Amino acid sequence: MSEFVVRRSAWRMWLTSLVATPLIVMATDVLTQRRITNSLRDLLFRPDDTQLFEFRDVVWAWAILLVAGGVAIWALRELIVPTKVVSADLSGVRLQVTAPFRKPLFVAWSDVEDIGSATVEDEGDTFPVLWIRFAEIDVGLPEPWSARWMDERTLALMGSDWDTDPIDVAKRLADIAIGAATAEEELLETSDRGVPEPPGVDEPDGGET
C-alpha cells in the first residue's frame, strides 16, 4: 500500500502570502521614503492637523515588517515545498505536531485506539479537526503545534488549512489501520502454520568395494 499524505492547501498558502504583501509594502514605506504614507496622511488629515511620525511608528513598522515578512516566507515555502502534516502507511501514522525543524511524531497502529473527525470552537470560530485517541502510552508531546489535547489520550489536529477534508482523512487512516491489522494477522497465521521442510534426499546405499 502506498503512503497516504495530507499537505497544507496551496491556495490558502497563496492567499496568506497575498495578505502579508501590503503589510510589507506599508512597513517598508514607513522605514524609507514614506511616499505612500505621506499621501495617505494628506488624504485623511487636514493641512493644519498634520500627524507627525514618532519613534514608536518606526518601532511598529519594524515589528510589522518582521512578522509579515516571516509569514510571507513561510507561506511561499509551503507553496514550493509543502509540509506533510499527516502521512500514513502500514507501519503507522506520522503527525507534524512537533516544533519546526523537528521530525514528525510517529505512532504505530498498535498504539492507536480510535480515529475520527469533529469540529471545535475557539474564540467564537469553528474549526474542523482530525482526532486520534492513543492507547495507554505517553507520546511525549505536552504542548503540540497546530493541535491540542482534547483529553489525556485524544489529540486533535487543526485541519482548516489542509488540502484534504479531515472527514476524508479520518476515513483513509481508518482503512489503512484496518489493512495493517489484516496484514499482521495474515503474517501471524503464516508463521503459525510453519514452513514445510524440504523433502529429504535418500542416502546412497553403502557397498563394499
C-alpha positions as a Markdown table, in Angstrom:
| # | Residue | x | y | z |
|---|---|---|---|---|
| 1 | Met | 0.0 | 0.0 | 0.0 |
| 2 | Ser | 1.4 | 3.4 | -1.0 |
| 3 | Glu | 1.8 | 6.2 | 1.5 |
| 4 | Phe | -1.2 | 8.4 | 2.2 |
| 5 | Val | -0.2 | 12.1 | 2.5 |
| 6 | Val | -2.0 | 15.3 | 3.6 |
| 7 | Arg | -0.4 | 18.7 | 3.0 |
| 8 | Arg | -1.5 | 22.2 | 3.5 |
| 9 | Ser | -3.8 | 23.7 | 0.9 |
| 10 | Ala | -1.8 | 25.5 | -1.8 |
| 11 | Trp | -4.5 | 28.2 | -2.4 |
| 12 | Arg | -4.6 | 29.0 | 1.3 |
| 13 | Met | -0.9 | 29.5 | 1.4 |
| 14 | Trp | -1.1 | 31.7 | -1.7 |
| 15 | Leu | -3.8 | 33.8 | -0.1 |
| 16 | Thr | -1.7 | 34.1 | 3.1 |
| 17 | Ser | 1.2 | 35.4 | 1.1 |
| 18 | Leu | -1.1 | 37.9 | -0.6 |
| 19 | Val | -2.4 | 39.2 | 2.7 |
| 20 | Ala | 1.1 | 39.7 | 4.0 |
| 21 | Thr | 2.3 | 41.6 | 0.9 |
| 22 | Pro | 0.5 | 45.0 | 1.6 |
| 23 | Leu | 1.7 | 45.0 | 5.2 |
| 24 | Ile | 5.3 | 44.5 | 4.0 |
| 25 | Val | 4.9 | 47.4 | 1.4 |
| 26 | Met | 3.5 | 49.8 | 4.0 |
| 27 | Ala | 6.1 | 48.9 | 6.7 |
| 28 | Thr | 8.9 | 49.3 | 4.1 |
| 29 | Asp | 7.5 | 52.7 | 3.0 |
| 30 | Val | 7.4 | 54.0 | 6.6 |
| 31 | Leu | 11.0 | 53.0 | 7.1 |
| 32 | Thr | 12.2 | 54.5 | 3.8 |
| 33 | Gln | 10.7 | 57.3 | 1.6 |
| 34 | Arg | 7.2 | 57.4 | 3.1 |
| 35 | Arg | 5.7 | 58.3 | -0.2 |
| 36 | Ile | 2.6 | 56.1 | 0.3 |
| 37 | Thr | 2.1 | 57.0 | 4.0 |
| 38 | Asn | 2.5 | 60.7 | 3.3 |
| 39 | Ser | -0.1 | 60.5 | 0.5 |
| 40 | Leu | -2.5 | 58.8 | 2.9 |
| 41 | Arg | -1.8 | 61.3 | 5.6 |
| 42 | Asp | -2.6 | 64.2 | 3.2 |
| 43 | Leu | -5.8 | 62.5 | 2.2 |
| 44 | Leu | -7.0 | 61.7 | 5.7 |
| 45 | Phe | -6.0 | 64.8 | 7.7 |
| 46 | Arg | -6.4 | 68.5 | 7.2 |
| 47 | Pro | -3.3 | 70.6 | 6.4 |
| 48 | Asp | -3.4 | 72.3 | 9.8 |
| 49 | Asp | -3.9 | 69.0 | 11.6 |
| 50 | Thr | -1.0 | 67.1 | 10.1 |
| 51 | Gln | 0.1 | 64.0 | 12.0 |
| 52 | Leu | 3.9 | 63.7 | 12.5 |
| 53 | Phe | 5.7 | 60.4 | 12.6 |
| 54 | Glu | 7.1 | 59.4 | 16.0 |
| 55 | Phe | 9.7 | 56.9 | 17.1 |
| 56 | Arg | 7.0 | 54.4 | 18.1 |
| 57 | Asp | 5.8 | 54.5 | 14.5 |
| 58 | Val | 9.2 | 53.3 | 13.3 |
| 59 | Val | 9.1 | 50.5 | 16.0 |
| 60 | Trp | 5.7 | 49.4 | 14.9 |
| 61 | Ala | 6.9 | 49.4 | 11.2 |
| 62 | Trp | 9.8 | 47.2 | 12.1 |
| 63 | Ala | 7.5 | 44.8 | 14.0 |
| 64 | Ile | 5.0 | 44.6 | 11.2 |
| 65 | Leu | 7.8 | 44.1 | 8.6 |
| 66 | Leu | 9.3 | 41.2 | 10.6 |
| 67 | Val | 6.0 | 39.5 | 11.3 |
| 68 | Ala | 4.6 | 40.0 | 7.8 |
| 69 | Gly | 7.9 | 39.0 | 6.2 |
| 70 | Gly | 8.1 | 35.9 | 8.2 |
| 71 | Val | 4.5 | 34.9 | 7.3 |
| 72 | Ala | 5.1 | 35.6 | 3.6 |
| 73 | Ile | 8.4 | 33.5 | 3.6 |
| 74 | Trp | 6.6 | 30.6 | 5.4 |
| 75 | Ala | 3.6 | 30.7 | 3.0 |
| 76 | Leu | 5.9 | 30.7 | -0.1 |
| 77 | Arg | 8.0 | 27.9 | 1.4 |
| 78 | Glu | 4.8 | 25.9 | 1.8 |
| 79 | Leu | 3.8 | 26.6 | -1.8 |
| 80 | Ile | 7.2 | 25.4 | -3.1 |
| 81 | Val | 7.9 | 22.6 | -0.6 |
| 82 | Pro | 4.7 | 21.7 | 1.1 |
| 83 | Thr | 4.9 | 20.1 | 4.5 |
| 84 | Lys | 3.4 | 16.6 | 5.1 |
| 85 | Val | 1.1 | 17.4 | 8.0 |
| 86 | Val | -0.2 | 13.8 | 8.1 |
| 87 | Ser | 1.3 | 10.8 | 6.4 |
| 88 | Ala | 0.5 | 7.1 | 6.9 |
| 89 | Asp | 1.3 | 3.7 | 5.7 |
| 90 | Leu | 1.1 | 0.1 | 7.1 |
| 91 | Ser | 3.7 | 0.8 | 9.7 |
| 92 | Gly | 1.9 | 3.7 | 11.4 |
| 93 | Val | 1.0 | 7.4 | 11.2 |
| 94 | Arg | 3.2 | 10.4 | 11.2 |
| 95 | Leu | 1.9 | 13.7 | 12.6 |
| 96 | Gln | 3.5 | 17.1 | 12.1 |
| 97 | Val | 2.6 | 18.4 | 15.5 |
| 98 | Thr | 6.2 | 18.9 | 16.7 |
| 99 | Ala | 8.2 | 22.1 | 16.8 |
| 100 | Pro | 9.6 | 23.4 | 13.5 |
| 101 | Phe | 12.6 | 21.7 | 12.0 |
| 102 | Arg | 11.9 | 18.6 | 14.1 |
| 103 | Lys | 10.9 | 15.1 | 12.9 |
| 104 | Pro | 7.1 | 14.4 | 12.9 |
| 105 | Leu | 5.6 | 12.4 | 15.7 |
| 106 | Phe | 5.4 | 8.7 | 14.7 |
| 107 | Val | 2.8 | 6.4 | 16.2 |
| 108 | Ala | 2.4 | 2.7 | 15.3 |
| 109 | Trp | -1.1 | 1.4 | 14.6 |
| 110 | Ser | -0.9 | -0.8 | 17.6 |
| 111 | Asp | -0.7 | 2.3 | 19.7 |
| 112 | Val | -3.8 | 3.9 | 18.1 |
| 113 | Glu | -7.1 | 3.1 | 19.7 |
| 114 | Asp | -9.5 | 5.2 | 17.6 |
| 115 | Ile | -9.6 | 7.8 | 14.8 |
| 116 | Gly | -12.3 | 10.3 | 13.9 |
| 117 | Ser | -13.2 | 13.9 | 12.9 |
| 118 | Ala | -15.1 | 16.7 | 14.6 |
| 119 | Thr | -15.4 | 20.5 | 14.9 |
| 120 | Val | -14.2 | 22.6 | 17.8 |
| 121 | Glu | -14.9 | 26.2 | 18.8 |
| 122 | Asp | -12.2 | 28.6 | 19.6 |
| 123 | Glu | -13.0 | 32.2 | 20.4 |
| 124 | Gly | -16.3 | 32.1 | 18.5 |
| 125 | Asp | -14.8 | 30.4 | 15.4 |
| 126 | Thr | -15.4 | 26.8 | 14.4 |
| 127 | Phe | -12.5 | 24.7 | 13.1 |
| 128 | Pro | -12.5 | 21.1 | 11.6 |
| 129 | Val | -10.2 | 18.7 | 13.3 |
| 130 | Leu | -8.8 | 15.2 | 13.0 |
| 131 | Trp | -8.7 | 13.5 | 16.3 |
| 132 | Ile | -6.6 | 10.4 | 17.2 |
| 133 | Arg | -7.1 | 8.5 | 20.5 |
| 134 | Phe | -3.9 | 6.8 | 21.6 |
| 135 | Ala | -3.7 | 3.6 | 23.6 |
| 136 | Glu | -2.2 | 3.7 | 27.1 |
| 137 | Ile | 1.1 | 5.3 | 26.0 |
| 138 | Asp | 2.9 | 8.5 | 26.6 |
| 139 | Val | 3.7 | 10.1 | 23.3 |
| 140 | Gly | 5.9 | 12.7 | 25.0 |
| 141 | Leu | 4.2 | 15.7 | 23.5 |
| 142 | Pro | 2.9 | 18.0 | 26.3 |
| 143 | Glu | 2.5 | 21.1 | 24.0 |
| 144 | Pro | 1.7 | 20.1 | 20.4 |
| 145 | Trp | 2.0 | 22.5 | 17.5 |
| 146 | Ser | -1.2 | 23.1 | 15.4 |
| 147 | Ala | -3.0 | 20.7 | 17.6 |
| 148 | Arg | -4.5 | 20.4 | 21.1 |
| 149 | Trp | -5.2 | 17.7 | 23.6 |
| 150 | Met | -9.0 | 17.0 | 23.9 |
| 151 | Asp | -8.3 | 14.8 | 26.9 |
| 152 | Glu | -5.4 | 12.8 | 28.3 |
| 153 | Arg | -5.2 | 10.4 | 25.3 |
| 154 | Thr | -7.0 | 12.2 | 22.5 |
| 155 | Leu | -5.1 | 14.6 | 20.2 |
| 156 | Ala | -7.0 | 16.9 | 17.8 |
| 157 | Leu | -5.2 | 18.3 | 14.8 |
| 158 | Met | -6.4 | 21.6 | 13.3 |
| 159 | Gly | -7.3 | 20.8 | 9.6 |
| 160 | Ser | -8.7 | 24.1 | 8.3 |
| 161 | Asp | -5.7 | 24.7 | 6.1 |
| 162 | Trp | -5.3 | 21.1 | 4.8 |
| 163 | Asp | -5.7 | 20.1 | 1.1 |
| 164 | Thr | -8.0 | 17.2 | 2.3 |
| 165 | Asp | -11.1 | 17.4 | 4.5 |
| 166 | Pro | -10.4 | 15.9 | 8.0 |
| 167 | Ile | -13.5 | 13.7 | 7.5 |
| 168 | Asp | -11.9 | 12.1 | 4.5 |
| 169 | Val | -8.5 | 11.9 | 6.2 |
| 170 | Ala | -10.1 | 10.0 | 9.2 |
| 171 | Lys | -11.7 | 7.5 | 6.8 |
| 172 | Arg | -8.4 | 6.9 | 4.9 |
| 173 | Leu | -6.5 | 6.5 | 8.1 |
| 174 | Ala | -9.1 | 4.0 | 9.4 |
| 175 | Asp | -8.8 | 2.0 | 6.2 |
| 176 | Ile | -5.0 | 1.9 | 6.4 |
| 177 | Ala | -5.2 | 0.9 | 10.1 |
| 178 | Ile | -7.5 | -2.0 | 9.2 |
| 179 | Gly | -5.3 | -3.0 | 6.4 |
| 180 | Ala | -2.3 | -3.0 | 8.7 |
| 181 | Ala | -4.1 | -5.2 | 11.2 |
| 182 | Thr | -5.2 | -7.6 | 8.5 |
| 183 | Ala | -1.7 | -7.9 | 7.2 |
| 184 | Glu | -0.3 | -8.6 | 10.6 |
| 185 | Glu | -2.9 | -11.3 | 11.2 |
| 186 | Glu | -2.1 | -13.0 | 7.9 |
| 187 | Leu | 1.6 | -12.8 | 8.8 |
| 188 | Leu | 0.9 | -14.5 | 12.2 |
| 189 | Glu | -1.2 | -17.2 | 10.6 |
| 190 | Thr | 1.6 | -17.9 | 8.1 |
| 191 | Ser | 4.2 | -18.2 | 10.9 |
| 192 | Asp | 1.9 | -20.4 | 13.0 |
| 193 | Arg | 1.5 | -22.9 | 10.1 |
| 194 | Gly | 5.2 | -23.0 | 9.8 |
| 195 | Val | 7.3 | -23.5 | 6.7 |
| 196 | Pro | 7.2 | -27.1 | 5.4 |
| 197 | Glu | 10.6 | -28.8 | 5.4 |
| 198 | Pro | 12.1 | -29.7 | 2.0 |
| 199 | Pro | 11.7 | -33.4 | 1.1 |
| 200 | Gly | 14.7 | -35.5 | 2.3 |
| 201 | Val | 17.2 | -37.0 | 0.0 |
| 202 | Asp | 17.8 | -40.7 | 0.3 |
| 203 | Glu | 21.3 | -41.5 | 1.2 |
| 204 | Pro | 23.0 | -43.8 | -1.3 |
| 205 | Asp | 23.4 | -47.4 | -0.1 |
| 206 | Gly | 26.8 | -48.2 | 1.0 |
| 207 | Gly | 28.6 | -51.1 | -0.6 |
| 208 | Glu | 31.8 | -52.9 | -0.1 |
| 209 | Thr | 34.5 | -52.3 | -2.6 |
